[in-house]
Short mmCIF file of C-alpha atoms in Angstrom, two decimals:
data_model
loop_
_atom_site.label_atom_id
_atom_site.label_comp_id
_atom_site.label_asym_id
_atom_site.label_seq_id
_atom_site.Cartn_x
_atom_site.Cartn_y
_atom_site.Cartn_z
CA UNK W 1 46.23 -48.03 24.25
CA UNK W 2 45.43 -47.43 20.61
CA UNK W 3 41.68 -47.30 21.30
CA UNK W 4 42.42 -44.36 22.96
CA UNK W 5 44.22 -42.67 20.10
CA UNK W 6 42.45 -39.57 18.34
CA UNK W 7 41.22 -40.21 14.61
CA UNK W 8 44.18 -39.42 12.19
CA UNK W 9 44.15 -37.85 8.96
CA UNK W 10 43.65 -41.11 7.42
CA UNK W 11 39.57 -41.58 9.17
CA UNK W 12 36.57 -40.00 7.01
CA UNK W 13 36.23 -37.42 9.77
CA UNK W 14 39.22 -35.51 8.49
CA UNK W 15 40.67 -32.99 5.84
CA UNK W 16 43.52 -31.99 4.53
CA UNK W 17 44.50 -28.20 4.63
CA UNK W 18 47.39 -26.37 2.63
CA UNK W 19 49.08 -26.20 6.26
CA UNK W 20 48.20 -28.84 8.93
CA UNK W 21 45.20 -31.37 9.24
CA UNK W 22 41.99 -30.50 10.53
CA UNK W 23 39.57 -32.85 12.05
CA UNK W 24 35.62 -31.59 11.28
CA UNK W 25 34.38 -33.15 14.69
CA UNK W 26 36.40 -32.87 17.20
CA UNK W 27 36.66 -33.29 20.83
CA UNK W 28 39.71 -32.31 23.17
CA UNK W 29 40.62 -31.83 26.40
CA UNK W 30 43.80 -31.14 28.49
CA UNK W 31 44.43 -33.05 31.75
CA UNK W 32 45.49 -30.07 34.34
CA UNK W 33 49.42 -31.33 34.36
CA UNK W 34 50.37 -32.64 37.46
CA UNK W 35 53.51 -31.18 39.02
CA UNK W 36 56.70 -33.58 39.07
CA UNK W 37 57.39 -32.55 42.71
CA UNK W 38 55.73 -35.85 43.44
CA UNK W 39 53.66 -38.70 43.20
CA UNK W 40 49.94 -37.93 42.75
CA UNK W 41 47.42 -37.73 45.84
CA UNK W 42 43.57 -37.96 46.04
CA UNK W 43 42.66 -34.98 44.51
CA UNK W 44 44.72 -35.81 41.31
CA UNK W 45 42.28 -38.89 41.49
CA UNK W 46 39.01 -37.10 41.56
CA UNK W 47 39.99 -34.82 38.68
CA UNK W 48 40.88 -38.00 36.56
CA UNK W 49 37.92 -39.80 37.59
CA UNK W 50 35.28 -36.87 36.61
CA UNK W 51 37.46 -36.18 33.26
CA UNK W 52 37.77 -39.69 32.32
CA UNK W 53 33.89 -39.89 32.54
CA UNK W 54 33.59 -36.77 30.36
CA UNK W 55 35.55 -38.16 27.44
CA UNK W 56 34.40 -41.20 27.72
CA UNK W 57 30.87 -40.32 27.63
CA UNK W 58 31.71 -38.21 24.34
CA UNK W 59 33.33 -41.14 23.09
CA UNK W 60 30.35 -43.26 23.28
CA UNK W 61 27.72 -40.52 22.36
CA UNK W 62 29.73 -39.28 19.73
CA UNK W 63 31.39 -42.11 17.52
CA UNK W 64 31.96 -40.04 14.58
CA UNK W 65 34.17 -36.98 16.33
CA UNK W 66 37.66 -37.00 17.33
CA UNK W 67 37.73 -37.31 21.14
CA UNK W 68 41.46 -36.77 22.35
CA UNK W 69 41.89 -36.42 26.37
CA UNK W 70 45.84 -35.20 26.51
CA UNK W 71 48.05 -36.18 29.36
CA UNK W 72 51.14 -33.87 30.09
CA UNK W 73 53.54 -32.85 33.26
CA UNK W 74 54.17 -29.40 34.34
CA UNK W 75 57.88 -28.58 35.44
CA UNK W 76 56.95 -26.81 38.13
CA UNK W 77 59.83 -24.64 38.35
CA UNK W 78 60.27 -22.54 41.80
CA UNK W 79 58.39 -26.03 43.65
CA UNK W 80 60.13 -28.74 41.48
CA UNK W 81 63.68 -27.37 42.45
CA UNK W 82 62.73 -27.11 46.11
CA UNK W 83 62.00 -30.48 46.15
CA UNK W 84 64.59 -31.70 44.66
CA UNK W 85 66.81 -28.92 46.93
CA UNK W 86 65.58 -30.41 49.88
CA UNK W 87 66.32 -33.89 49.26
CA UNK W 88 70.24 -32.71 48.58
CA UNK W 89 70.05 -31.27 51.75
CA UNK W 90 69.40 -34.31 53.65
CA UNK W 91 72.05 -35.86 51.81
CA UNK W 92 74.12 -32.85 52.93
CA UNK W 93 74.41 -31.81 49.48
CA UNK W 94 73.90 -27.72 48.48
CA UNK W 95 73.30 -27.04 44.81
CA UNK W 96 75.52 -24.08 45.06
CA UNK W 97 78.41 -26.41 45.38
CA UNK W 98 77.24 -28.84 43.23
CA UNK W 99 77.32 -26.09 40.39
CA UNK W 100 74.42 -25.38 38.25
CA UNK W 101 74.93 -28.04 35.18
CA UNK W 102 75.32 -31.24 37.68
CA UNK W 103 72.11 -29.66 39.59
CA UNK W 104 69.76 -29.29 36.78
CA UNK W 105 70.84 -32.81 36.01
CA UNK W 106 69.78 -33.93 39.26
CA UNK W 107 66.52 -31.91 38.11
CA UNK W 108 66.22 -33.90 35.27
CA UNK W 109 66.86 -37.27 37.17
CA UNK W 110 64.56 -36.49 39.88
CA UNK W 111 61.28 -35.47 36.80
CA UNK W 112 62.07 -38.59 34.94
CA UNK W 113 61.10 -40.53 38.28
CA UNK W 114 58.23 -38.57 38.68
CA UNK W 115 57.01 -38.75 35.17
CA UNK W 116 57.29 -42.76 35.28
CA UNK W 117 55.67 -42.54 38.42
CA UNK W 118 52.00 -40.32 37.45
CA UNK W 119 52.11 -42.35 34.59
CA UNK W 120 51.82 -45.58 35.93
CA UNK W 121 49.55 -44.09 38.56
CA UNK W 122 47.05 -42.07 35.60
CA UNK W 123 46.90 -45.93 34.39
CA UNK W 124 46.23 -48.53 37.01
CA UNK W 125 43.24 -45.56 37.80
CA UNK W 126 42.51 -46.70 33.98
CA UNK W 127 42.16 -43.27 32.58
CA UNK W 128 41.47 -43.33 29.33
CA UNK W 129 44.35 -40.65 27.83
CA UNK W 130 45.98 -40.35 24.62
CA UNK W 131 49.83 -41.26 25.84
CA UNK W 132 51.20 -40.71 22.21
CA UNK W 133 50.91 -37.35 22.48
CA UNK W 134 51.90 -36.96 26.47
CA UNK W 135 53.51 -33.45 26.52
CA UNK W 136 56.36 -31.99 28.86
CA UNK W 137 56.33 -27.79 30.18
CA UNK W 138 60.12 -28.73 29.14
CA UNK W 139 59.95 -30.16 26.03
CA UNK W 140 61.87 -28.13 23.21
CA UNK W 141 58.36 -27.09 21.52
CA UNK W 142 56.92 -25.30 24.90
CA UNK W 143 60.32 -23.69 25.23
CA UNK W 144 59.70 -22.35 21.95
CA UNK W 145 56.33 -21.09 22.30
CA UNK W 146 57.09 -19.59 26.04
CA UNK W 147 59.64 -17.42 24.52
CA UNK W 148 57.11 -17.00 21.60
CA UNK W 149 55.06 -15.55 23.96
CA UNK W 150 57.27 -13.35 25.63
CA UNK W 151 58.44 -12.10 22.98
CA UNK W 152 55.32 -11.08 21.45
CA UNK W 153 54.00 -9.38 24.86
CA UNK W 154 57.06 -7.43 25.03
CA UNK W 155 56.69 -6.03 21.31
CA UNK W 156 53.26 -5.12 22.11
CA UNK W 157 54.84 -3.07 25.22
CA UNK W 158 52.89 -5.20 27.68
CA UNK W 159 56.12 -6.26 29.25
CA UNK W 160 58.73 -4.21 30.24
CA UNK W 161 61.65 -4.37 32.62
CA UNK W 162 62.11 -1.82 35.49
CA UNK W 163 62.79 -1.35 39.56
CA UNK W 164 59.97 -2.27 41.60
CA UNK W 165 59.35 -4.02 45.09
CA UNK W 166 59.22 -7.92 45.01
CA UNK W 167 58.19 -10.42 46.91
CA UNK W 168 61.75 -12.07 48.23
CA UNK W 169 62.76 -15.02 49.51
CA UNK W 170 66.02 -15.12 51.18
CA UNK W 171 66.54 -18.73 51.52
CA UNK W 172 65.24 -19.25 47.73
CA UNK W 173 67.50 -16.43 46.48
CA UNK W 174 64.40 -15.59 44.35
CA UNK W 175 61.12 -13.08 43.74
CA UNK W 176 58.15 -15.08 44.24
CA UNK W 177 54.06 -14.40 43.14
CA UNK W 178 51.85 -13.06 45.01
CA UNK W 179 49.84 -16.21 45.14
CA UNK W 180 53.39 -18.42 45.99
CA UNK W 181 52.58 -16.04 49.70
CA UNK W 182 50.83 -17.35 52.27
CA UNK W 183 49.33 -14.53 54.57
CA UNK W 184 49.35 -16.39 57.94
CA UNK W 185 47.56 -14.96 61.21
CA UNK W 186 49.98 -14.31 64.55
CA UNK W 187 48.08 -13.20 67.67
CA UNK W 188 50.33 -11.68 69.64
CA UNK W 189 54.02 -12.81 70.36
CA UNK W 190 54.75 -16.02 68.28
CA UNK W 191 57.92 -17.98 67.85
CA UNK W 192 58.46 -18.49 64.21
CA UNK W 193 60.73 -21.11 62.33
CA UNK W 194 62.50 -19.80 59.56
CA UNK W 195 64.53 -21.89 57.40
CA UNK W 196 68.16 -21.66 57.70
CA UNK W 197 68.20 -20.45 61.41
CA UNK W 198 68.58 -22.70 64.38
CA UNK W 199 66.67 -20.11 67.35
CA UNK W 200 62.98 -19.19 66.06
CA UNK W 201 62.29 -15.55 65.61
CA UNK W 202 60.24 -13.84 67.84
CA UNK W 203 57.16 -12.08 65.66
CA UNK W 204 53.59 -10.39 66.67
CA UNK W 205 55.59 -8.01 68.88
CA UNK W 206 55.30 -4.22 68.06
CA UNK W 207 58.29 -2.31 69.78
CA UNK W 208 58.38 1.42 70.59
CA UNK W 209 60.88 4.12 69.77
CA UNK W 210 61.14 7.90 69.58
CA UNK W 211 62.52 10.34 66.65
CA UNK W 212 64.09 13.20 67.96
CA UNK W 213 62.85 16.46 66.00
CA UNK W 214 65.39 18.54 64.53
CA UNK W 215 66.01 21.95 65.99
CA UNK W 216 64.35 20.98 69.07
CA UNK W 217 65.83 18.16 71.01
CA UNK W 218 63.84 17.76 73.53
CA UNK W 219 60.48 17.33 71.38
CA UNK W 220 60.50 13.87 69.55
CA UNK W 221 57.75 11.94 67.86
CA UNK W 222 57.14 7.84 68.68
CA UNK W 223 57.02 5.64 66.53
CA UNK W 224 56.19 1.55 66.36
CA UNK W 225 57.03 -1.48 64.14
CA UNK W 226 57.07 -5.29 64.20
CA UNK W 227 59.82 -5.30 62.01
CA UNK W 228 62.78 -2.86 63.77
CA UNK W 229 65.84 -3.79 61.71
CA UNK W 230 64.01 -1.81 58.67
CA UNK W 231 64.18 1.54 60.41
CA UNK W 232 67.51 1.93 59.24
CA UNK W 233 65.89 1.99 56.16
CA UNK W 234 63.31 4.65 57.11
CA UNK W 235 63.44 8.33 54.73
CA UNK W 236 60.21 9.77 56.47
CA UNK W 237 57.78 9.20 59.07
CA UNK W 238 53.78 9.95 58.09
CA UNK W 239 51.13 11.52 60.75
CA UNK W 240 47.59 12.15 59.28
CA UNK W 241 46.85 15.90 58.99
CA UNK W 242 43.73 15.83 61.57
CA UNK W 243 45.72 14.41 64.38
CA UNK W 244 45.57 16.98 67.07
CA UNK W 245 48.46 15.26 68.93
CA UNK W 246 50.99 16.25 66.31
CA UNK W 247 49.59 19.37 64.43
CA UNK W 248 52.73 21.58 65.82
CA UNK W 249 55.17 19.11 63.54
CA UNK W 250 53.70 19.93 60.35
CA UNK W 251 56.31 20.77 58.25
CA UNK W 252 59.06 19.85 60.34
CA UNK W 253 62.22 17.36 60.07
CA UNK W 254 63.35 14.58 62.55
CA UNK W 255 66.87 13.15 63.59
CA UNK W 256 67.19 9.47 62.37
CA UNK W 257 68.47 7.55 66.07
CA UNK W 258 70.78 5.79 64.09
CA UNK W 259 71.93 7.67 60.98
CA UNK W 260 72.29 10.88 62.85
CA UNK W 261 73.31 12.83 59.52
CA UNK W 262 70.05 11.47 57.71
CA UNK W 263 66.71 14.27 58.17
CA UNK W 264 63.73 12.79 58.02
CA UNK W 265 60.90 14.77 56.82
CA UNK W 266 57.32 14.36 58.22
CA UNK W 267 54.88 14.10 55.63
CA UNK W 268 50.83 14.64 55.81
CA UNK W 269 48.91 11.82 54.38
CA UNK W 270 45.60 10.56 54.91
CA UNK W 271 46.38 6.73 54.64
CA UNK W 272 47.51 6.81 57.95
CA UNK W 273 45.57 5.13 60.94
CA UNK W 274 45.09 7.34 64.19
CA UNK W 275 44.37 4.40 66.28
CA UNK W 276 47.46 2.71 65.68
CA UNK W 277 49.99 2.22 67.28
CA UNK W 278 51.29 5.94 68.13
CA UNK W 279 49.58 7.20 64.93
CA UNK W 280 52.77 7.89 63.59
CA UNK W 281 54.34 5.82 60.82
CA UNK W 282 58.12 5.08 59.78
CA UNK W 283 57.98 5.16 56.07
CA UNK W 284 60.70 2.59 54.85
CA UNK W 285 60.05 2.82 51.06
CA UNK W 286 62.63 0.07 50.15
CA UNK W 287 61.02 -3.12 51.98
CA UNK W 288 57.46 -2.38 52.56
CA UNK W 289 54.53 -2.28 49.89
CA UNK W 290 52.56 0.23 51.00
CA UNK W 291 55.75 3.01 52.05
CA UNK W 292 57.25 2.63 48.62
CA UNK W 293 53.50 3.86 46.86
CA UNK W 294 53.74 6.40 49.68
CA UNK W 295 57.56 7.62 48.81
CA UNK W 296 56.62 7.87 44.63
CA UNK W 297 53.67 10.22 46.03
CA UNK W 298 55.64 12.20 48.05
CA UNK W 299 58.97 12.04 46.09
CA UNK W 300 60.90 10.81 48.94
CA UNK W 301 63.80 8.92 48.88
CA UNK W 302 64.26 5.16 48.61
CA UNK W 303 67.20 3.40 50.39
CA UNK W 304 67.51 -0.30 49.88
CA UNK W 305 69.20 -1.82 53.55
CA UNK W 306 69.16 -5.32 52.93
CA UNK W 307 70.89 -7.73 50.38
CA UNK W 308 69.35 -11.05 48.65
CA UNK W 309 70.92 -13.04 51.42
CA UNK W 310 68.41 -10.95 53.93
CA UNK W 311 71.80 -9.34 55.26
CA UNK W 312 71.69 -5.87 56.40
CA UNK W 313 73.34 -3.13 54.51
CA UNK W 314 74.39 -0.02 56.67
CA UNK W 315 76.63 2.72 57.41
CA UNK W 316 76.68 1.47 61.07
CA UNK W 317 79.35 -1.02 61.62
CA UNK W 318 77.41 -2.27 64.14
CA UNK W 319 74.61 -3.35 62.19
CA UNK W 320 76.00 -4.17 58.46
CA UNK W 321 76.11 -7.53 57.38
CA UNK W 322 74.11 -9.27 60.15
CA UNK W 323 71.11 -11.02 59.30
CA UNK W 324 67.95 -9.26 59.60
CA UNK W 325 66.79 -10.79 62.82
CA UNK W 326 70.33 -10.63 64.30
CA UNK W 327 70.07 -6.27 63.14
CA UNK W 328 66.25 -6.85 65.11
CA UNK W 329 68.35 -7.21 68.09
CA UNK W 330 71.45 -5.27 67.51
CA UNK W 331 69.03 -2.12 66.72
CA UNK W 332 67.19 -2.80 69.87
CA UNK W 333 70.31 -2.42 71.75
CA UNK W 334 72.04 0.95 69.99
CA UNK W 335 68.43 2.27 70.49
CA UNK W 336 68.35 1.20 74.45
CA UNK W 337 71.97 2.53 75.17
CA UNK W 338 70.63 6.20 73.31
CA UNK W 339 67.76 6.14 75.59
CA UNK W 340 65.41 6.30 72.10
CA UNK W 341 63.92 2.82 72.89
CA UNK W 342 60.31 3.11 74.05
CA UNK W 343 59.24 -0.86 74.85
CA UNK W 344 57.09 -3.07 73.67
CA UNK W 345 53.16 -4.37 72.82
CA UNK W 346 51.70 -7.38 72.13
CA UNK W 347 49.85 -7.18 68.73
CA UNK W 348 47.69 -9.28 66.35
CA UNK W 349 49.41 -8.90 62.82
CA UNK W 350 50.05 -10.88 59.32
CA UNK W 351 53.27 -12.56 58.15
CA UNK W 352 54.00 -13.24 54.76
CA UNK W 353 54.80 -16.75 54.60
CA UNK W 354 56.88 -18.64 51.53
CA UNK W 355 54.72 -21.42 50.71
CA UNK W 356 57.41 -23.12 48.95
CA UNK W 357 60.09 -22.86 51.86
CA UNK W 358 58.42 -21.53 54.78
CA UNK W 359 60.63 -18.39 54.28
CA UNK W 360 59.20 -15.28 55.89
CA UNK W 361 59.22 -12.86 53.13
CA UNK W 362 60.56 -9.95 52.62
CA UNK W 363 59.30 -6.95 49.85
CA UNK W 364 63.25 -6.01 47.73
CA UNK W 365 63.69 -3.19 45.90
CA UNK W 366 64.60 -5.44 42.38
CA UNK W 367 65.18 -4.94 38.85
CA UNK W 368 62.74 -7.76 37.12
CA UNK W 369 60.38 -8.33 33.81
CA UNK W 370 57.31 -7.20 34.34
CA UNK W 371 53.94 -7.72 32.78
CA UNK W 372 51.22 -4.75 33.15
CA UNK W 373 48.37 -6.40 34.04
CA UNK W 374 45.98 -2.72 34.12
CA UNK W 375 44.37 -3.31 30.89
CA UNK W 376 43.64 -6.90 31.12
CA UNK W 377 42.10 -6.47 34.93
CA UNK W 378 39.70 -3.50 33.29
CA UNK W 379 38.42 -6.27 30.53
CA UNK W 380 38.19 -9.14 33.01
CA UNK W 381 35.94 -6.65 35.45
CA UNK W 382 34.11 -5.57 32.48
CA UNK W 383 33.58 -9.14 30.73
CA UNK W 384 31.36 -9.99 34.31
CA UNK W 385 29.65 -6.39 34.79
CA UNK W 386 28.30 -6.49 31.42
CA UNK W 387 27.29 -10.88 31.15
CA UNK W 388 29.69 -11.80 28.93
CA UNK W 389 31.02 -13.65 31.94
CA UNK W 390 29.13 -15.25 34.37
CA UNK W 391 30.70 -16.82 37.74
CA UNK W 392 28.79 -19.06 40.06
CA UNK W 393 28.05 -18.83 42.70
CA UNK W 394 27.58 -15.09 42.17
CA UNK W 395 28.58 -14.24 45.35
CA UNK W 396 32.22 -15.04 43.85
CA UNK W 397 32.07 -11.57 41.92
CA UNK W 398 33.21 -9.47 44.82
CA UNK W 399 35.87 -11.36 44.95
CA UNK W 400 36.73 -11.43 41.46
CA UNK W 401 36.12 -6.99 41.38
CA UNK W 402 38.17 -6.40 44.80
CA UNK W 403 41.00 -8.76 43.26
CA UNK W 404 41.13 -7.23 39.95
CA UNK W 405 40.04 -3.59 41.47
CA UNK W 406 43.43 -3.51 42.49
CA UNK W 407 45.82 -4.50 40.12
CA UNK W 408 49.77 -4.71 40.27
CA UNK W 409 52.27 -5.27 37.70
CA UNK W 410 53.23 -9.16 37.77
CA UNK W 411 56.68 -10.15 38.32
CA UNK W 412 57.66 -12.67 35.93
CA UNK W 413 61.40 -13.22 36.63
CA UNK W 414 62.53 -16.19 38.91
CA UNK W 415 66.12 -16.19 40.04
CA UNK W 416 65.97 -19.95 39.91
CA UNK W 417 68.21 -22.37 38.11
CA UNK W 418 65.16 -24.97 36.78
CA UNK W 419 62.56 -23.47 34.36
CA UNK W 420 62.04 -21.13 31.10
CA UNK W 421 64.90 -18.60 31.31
CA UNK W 422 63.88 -14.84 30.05
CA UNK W 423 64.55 -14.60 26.62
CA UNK W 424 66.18 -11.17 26.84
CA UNK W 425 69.57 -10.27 26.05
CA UNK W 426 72.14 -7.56 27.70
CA UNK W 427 73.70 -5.58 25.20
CA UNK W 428 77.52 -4.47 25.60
CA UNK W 429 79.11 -2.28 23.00
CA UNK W 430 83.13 -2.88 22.57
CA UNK W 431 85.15 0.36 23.61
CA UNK W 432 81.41 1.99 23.23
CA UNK W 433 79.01 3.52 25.63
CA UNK W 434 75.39 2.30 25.66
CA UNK W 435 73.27 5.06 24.33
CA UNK W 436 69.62 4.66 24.97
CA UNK W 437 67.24 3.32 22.24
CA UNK W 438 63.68 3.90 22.25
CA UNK W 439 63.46 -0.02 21.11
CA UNK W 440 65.45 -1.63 24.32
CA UNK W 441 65.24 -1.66 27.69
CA UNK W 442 67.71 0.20 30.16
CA UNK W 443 68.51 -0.08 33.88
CA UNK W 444 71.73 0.30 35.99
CA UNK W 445 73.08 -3.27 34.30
CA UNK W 446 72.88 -1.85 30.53
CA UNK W 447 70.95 -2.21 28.04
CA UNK W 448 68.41 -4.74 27.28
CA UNK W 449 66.74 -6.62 23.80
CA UNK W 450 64.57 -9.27 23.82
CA UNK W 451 65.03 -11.99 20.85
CA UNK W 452 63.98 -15.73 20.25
CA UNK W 453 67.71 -16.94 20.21
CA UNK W 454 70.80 -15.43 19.89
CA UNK W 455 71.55 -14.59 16.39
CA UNK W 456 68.14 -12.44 16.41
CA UNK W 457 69.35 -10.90 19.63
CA UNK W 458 72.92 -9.93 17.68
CA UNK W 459 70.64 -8.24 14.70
CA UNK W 460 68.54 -6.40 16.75
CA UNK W 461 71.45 -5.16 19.04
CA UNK W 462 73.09 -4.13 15.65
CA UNK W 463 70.26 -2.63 14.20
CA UNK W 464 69.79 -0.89 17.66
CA UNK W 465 73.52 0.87 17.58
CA UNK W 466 74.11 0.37 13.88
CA UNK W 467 77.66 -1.52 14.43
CA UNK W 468 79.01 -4.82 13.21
CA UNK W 469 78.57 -8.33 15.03
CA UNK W 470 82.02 -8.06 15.85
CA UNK W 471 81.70 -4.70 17.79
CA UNK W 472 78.95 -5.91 20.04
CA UNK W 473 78.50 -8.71 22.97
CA UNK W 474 74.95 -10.18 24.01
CA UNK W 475 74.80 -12.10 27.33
CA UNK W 476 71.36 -13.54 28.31
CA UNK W 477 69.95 -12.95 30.74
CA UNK W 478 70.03 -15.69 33.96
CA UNK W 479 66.59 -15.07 35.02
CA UNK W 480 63.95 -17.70 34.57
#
């Protein structure tokens, strides 16, 4: 094993700084950490194999330099704790009622396994790695330098914490990336298993109903969705401004079926396809991407109807509190007994899939840390327009310019139990009221600071509302 060791400050190839030691000739490279949601597969293999050459080439060509291939383990956070989720559940085990410390131990059981295992399995390949300085995404030096990070992002105002639509998992009870969904294909009416439900759910099904306009009864505009429970959620409905069929509503109101004291405007926007469905389009800004751009352009309102369990939130007795594809059918009846329901259509359409639970997501209205990502997409398209950065093949950069053409904020909160939690700090003022500070963050739970640990958290809260440590409580914050 000690073969493999990089020189040390004692070989001729190194010097001695006033703050670390620096190697003249050096070679180093990072193994891509494997995940400790299991043991490693063939394409672990192949990456080993084609590194191992590498530094071992360098090691032979190169005698003199400092050749260091590091092996480390990534935590894996949102896919580790499935895992290890999963394998309660067939034990009939639910981490809820297991409590969060004895869960994350079972966490830390389950990655000790896994770490033995890839170990053993990175050495009977005979890879050639420096195991004296394996690394851990969990070790107390990467928690350090994660909340480094954030910490020096958020200073430099590139994170910030507001209200925006997520990607949700209800069976998670978390916000997931964009690349954590899998966009999956359904032609026409599919039976879907989602976790958590014994019946599948029916999808690829696009069902008719009519809005009744106000002032005018007997006129009414139809509408169509795959997804019906959200219309209780629905503040407008869009037509595009050359549609002949429905150039008389301009300007005029409609009579939600449901929520028969709710107007719903119709609004004029170009976005909207003719040749779909009806032409007409519910606007639910609260649980679809595209509405809630449309509602901040129109200033219309947003009304969040379902909870983190994927329950339904409503006025309607009927209809709050059932799970979203029990409302699907509970709506379809309320509409059917008003004589508003209009039928249905086969239709080829996308699902977003969880690809850690098989979850079908849903967008949630959400509070969450944010990173603007605006700025950094401009450079990246820039850095290959100008040569600076070249991708092969090049047929790869319209990919990489209709990706980063179109760039959203990045959610970086995970409302998971395993993983870096967000070094950010709720601020609560004893027998005070909050008062907003151009240096902190504010939403409907208080007030925000972010701080490497605690004590820096009470001096910048103090600072912030010039009181004593004794007049002020900081509670961090249980995202990770």
């Amino acid at each position: 094993m000690g073969f493999f060791n990089a020189k040390t400050k004692d070989d001729n190839s190194c010097i001695e700084t006033d703050r670390f030691t620096m190697v003249t000739d050096r070679f180093t490279m990072v193994i891509p950490p494997p995940n400790v949601t299991g043991d490693l597969h063939i394409g672990h293999a192949l990456t080993a194999a084609i590194e191992d050459s590498i530094v071992r080439w360098y090691r032979m060509s190169h005698p003199d330099h400092s050749v260091s291939w590091l092996p480390g383990y990534d935590h894996a956070g949102i896919a580790t704790q499935c895992a290890v989720e999963k394998r309660l559940s067939n034990q009939g085990l639910d981490r809820r009622e297991l409590g969060r410390e004895s869960f994350i131990s079972e966490v830390w059981d389950w990655t000790k396994q896994r770490q033995t295992n890839i170990g053993m399995q990175l050495r009977l390949l005979g890879s050639s790695l420096d195991w004296s300085k394996s690394l851990f995404t969990m070790n107390e030096s990467y928690i350090k330098a994660v909340e480094e990070a954030f910490v020096r992002l958020y200073d430099s105002g590139l994170i910030h914490r507001d209200v925006s639509l997520v990607n949700w998992s209800p069976w998670l009870q978390s916000a997931i990336s964009d690349i954590e969904v899998d966009v999956v294909s359904v032609n026409g009416a599919t039976s879907i298993t989602v976790p958590g439900r014994s019946e599948p759910v029916s999808c690829g099904v696009l069902e008719y109903f009519i809005y009744p306009v106000y002032g005018s009864p007997d006129r009414f505009i139809t509408v169509a969705t795959t997804r019906l429970e959200t219309m209780i959620g629905d503040t407008a409905v869009a037509i595009h401004p050359d549609d002949p069929r429905y150039s008389e509503f301009h300007g005029a109101s409609l009579i939600h079926p449901i929520i028969e004291d709710r107007l719903v405007p119709i609004i004029l926007e170009h976005s909207v396809n003719i040749n779909y469905g009806s032409g007409a389009v519910k606007i639910t800004p609260a649980h679809d991407f595209n509405d809630f751009q449309t509602a901040k352009k129109h200033d219309i309102e947003v009304i969040n109807v379902m909870d983190d369990h994927g329950r339904m939130i409503s006025a309607d007795p009927r209809i709050d509190q059932l799970d979203r594809f029990d409302a699907r059918c509970a709506v379809r009846d309320i509409l059917i007994e008003k004589g508003l329901y209009r039928g249905t259509q086969p239709v080829d359409t996308t699902l977003p899939i969880c690809s850690r639970s098989g979850d079908i997501v849903e967008p949630l209205l959400k509070y969450h840390w944010l990173l603007t990502t605006s700025d950094m997409a401009t450079k990246a398209r820039n850095a290959v327009e100008c040569g600076d950065l070249k991708l092969y093949p090049e047929w790869h950069t319209k990919t990489w310019n209709n990706w980063l053409g179109r760039p959203r904020d990045w959610c970086l909160s995970r409302q998971l139990w395993w993983g870096h939690q967000i070094p950010a700090y709720r601020v609560t003022l004893k027998e005070k009221r909050v008062e907003e500070s151009l240096n902190t963050e504010i939403d409907d739970d208080g007030q925000w600071v972010v701080a490497r640990n605690l004590n820096e958290a009470f001096e910048k809260a103090m600072k912030h509302f010039h009181v004593e440590r004794d007049e002020v409580e900081v509670t961090r914050d249980e995202d990770f």
